[in-house]
XYZ file of C-alpha atoms in Angstrom:
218
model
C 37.223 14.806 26.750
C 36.396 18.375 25.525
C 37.492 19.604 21.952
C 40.212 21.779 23.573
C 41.165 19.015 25.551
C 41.199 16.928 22.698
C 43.733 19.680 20.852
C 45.469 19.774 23.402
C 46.545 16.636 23.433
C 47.384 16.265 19.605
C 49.577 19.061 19.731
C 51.776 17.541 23.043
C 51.630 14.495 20.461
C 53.242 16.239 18.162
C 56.136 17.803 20.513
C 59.344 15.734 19.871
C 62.148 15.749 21.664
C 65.634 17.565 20.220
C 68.791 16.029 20.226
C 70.994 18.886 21.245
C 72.396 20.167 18.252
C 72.980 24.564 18.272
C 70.792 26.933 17.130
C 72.106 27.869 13.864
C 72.975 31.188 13.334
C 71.016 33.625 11.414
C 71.816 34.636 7.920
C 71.127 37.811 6.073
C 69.595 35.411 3.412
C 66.998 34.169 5.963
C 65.726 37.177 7.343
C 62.562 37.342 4.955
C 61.916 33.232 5.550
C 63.059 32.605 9.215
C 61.439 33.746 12.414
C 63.525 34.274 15.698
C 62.090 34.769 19.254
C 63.210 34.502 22.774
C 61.639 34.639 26.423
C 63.850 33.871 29.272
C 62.355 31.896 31.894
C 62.988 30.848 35.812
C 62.112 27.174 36.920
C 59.409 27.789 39.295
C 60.917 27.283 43.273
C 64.627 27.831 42.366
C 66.812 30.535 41.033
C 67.409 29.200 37.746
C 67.209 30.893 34.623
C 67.296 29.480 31.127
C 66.409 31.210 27.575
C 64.138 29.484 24.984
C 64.115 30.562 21.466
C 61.936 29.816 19.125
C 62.914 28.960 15.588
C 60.170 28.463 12.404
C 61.619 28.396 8.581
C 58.921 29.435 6.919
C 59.964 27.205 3.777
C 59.855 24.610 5.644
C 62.461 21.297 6.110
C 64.683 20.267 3.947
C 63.805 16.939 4.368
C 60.247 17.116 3.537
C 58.919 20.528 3.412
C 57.082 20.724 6.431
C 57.038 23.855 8.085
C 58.241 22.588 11.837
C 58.796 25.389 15.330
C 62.319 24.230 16.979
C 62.380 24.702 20.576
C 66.067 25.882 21.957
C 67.193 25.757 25.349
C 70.766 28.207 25.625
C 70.680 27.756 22.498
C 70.254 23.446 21.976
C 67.733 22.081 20.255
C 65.256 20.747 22.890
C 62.125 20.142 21.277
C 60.253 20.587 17.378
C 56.744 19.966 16.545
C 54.658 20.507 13.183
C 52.141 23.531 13.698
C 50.217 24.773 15.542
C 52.522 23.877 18.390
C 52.370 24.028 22.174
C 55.762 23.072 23.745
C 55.782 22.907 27.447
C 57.889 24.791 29.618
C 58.902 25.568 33.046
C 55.592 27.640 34.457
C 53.412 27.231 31.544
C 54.109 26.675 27.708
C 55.025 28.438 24.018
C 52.407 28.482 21.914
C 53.394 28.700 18.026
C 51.199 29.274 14.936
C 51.559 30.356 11.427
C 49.466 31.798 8.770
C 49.780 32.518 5.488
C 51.884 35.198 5.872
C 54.300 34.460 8.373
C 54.131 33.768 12.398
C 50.448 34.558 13.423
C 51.314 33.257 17.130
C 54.673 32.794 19.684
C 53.144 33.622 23.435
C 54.460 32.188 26.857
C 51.511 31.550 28.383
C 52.071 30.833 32.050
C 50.254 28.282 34.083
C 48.180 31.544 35.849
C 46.836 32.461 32.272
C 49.218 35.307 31.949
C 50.177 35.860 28.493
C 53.586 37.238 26.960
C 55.073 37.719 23.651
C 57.928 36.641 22.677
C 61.019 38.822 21.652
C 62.070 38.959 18.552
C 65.438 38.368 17.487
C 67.454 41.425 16.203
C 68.669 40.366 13.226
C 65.280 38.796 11.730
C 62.399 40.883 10.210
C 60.156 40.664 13.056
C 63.489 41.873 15.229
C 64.065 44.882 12.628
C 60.092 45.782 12.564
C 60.158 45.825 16.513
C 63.098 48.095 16.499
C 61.567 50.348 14.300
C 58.616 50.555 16.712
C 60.655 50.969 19.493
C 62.961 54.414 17.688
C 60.356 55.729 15.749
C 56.865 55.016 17.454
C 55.184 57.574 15.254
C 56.065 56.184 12.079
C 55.423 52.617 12.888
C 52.004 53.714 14.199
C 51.048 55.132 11.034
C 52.528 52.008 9.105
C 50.543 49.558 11.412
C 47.189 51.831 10.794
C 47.998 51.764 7.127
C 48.655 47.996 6.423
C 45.451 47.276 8.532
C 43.480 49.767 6.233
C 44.611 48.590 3.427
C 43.837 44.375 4.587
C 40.527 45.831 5.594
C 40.048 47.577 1.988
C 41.440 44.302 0.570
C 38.457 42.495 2.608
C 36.353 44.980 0.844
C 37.224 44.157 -2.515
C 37.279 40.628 -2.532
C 34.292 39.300 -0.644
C 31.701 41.021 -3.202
C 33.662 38.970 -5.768
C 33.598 36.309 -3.782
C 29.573 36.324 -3.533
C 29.659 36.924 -6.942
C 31.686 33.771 -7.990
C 29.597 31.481 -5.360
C 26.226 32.438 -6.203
C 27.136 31.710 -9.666
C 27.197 28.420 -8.969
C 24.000 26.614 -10.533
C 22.632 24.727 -7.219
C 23.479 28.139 -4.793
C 21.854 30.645 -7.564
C 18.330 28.478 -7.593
C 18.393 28.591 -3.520
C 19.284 32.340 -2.844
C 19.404 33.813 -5.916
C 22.656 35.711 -8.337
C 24.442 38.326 -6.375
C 25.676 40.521 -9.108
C 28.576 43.832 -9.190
C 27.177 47.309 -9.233
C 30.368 47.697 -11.529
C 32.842 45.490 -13.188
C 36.154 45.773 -11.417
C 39.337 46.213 -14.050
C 41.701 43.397 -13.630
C 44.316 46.135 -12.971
C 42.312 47.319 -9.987
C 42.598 43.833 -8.862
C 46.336 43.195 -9.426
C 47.121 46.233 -7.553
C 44.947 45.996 -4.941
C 46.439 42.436 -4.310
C 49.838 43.392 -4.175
C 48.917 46.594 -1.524
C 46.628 43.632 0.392
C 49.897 41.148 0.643
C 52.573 43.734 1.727
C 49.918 44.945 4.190
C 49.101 41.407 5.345
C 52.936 40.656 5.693
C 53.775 44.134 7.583
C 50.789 42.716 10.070
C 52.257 39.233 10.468
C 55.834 40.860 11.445
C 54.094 42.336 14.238
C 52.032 38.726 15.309
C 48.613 40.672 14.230
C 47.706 39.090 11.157
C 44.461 36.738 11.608
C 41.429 35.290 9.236
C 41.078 38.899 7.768
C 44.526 38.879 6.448
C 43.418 35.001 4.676
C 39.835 36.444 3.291
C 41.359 39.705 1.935
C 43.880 37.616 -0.136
């Protein structure tokens, strides 16, 4: 079996099956820690339509922390799996990741190899972000442009000090030698520049664009 076989099968592993209970509702407390989305789909050969949200608390379960996706079906639990998760559904299946940030992943992707987003929820953060792209396309452009500059600068700033603190290291410095700052970087610089790099990496991760970058810059 091939490695993406092989992870393929360990996340269907994972995939449990729900016992019914209702989507809870979302609160004005959870919009910063709970992701929302929704695709309506149609049971291949018949007319029937169903809509599957997806539901991730990003601080995790109560029970033991773990940061699970819940699958809904009109709104009943159907399925949860740790993450990354693939849960199949009719014509293909939702995949679900997270990174540090917040969801990094929620796509349909159908059994042709189509792939679709899913919608966000209005009342949650990635709901309110997408709204904001939809009335003011402009501005959210210029946003988007900004906290991908600014991850990008981040990237900048940290992987020189990242060399630096590696090839520090005794047994690296005696095989390739001390990488070493043009200029010391004030602590203040770095503060700030961490701060800009998170509220960038989080404005990405609202919109599902956040990847390694947005990791390595913070």
């Amino acid at each position: 079996m091939g490695t993406e076989g092989w992870r393929d099968r360990r996340r269907e592993r994972r995939v449990r099956k729900g016992n019914g209970e209702p989507l809870p509702p979302l609160r004005w407390w959870q919009v910063a820690t709970r992701s929302l989305l929704r695709i309506d789909l149609t049971d291949p050969g018949t007319t029937i339509t169903a809509t599957y949200t997806v539901d991730v608390d990003h601080l995790g379960d109560r029970a033991d922390g773990a940061v699970r996706a819940r699958l809904y079906r009109d709104g009943r639990l159907l399925s949860l799996a740790s993450l990354p998760a693939r849960f199949p559904v009719p014509g293909g299946n939702i995949e679900v990741a997270v990174g540090t940030f917040g969801l990094r992943r929620c796509h349909f992707v159908a059994a042709t190899g189509a792939v679709h987003q899913l919608t966000p929820l209005a009342g949650s953060a990635e709901g309110r972000r997408a709204r904001l792209a939809a009335e003011r396309p402009g501005l959210s452009r210029a946003i988007g442009a900004t906290s991908t500059l600014v991850v990008l600068a981040g990237v900048g700033l940290a992987v020189p000090q990242l060399l630096e603190g590696i090839t520090a290291i005794p047994p690296v410095q005696q095989a390739v030698g001390a990488f070493e700052l043009a200029i010391e970087i004030p602590l203040a610089v770095n503060i700030a520049a961490g701060v800009a790099t998170v509220v960038g990496s989080i404005e990405r991760a609202l919109r599902l664009r956040s990847n390694w970058l947005d990791d390595l810059a913070n």
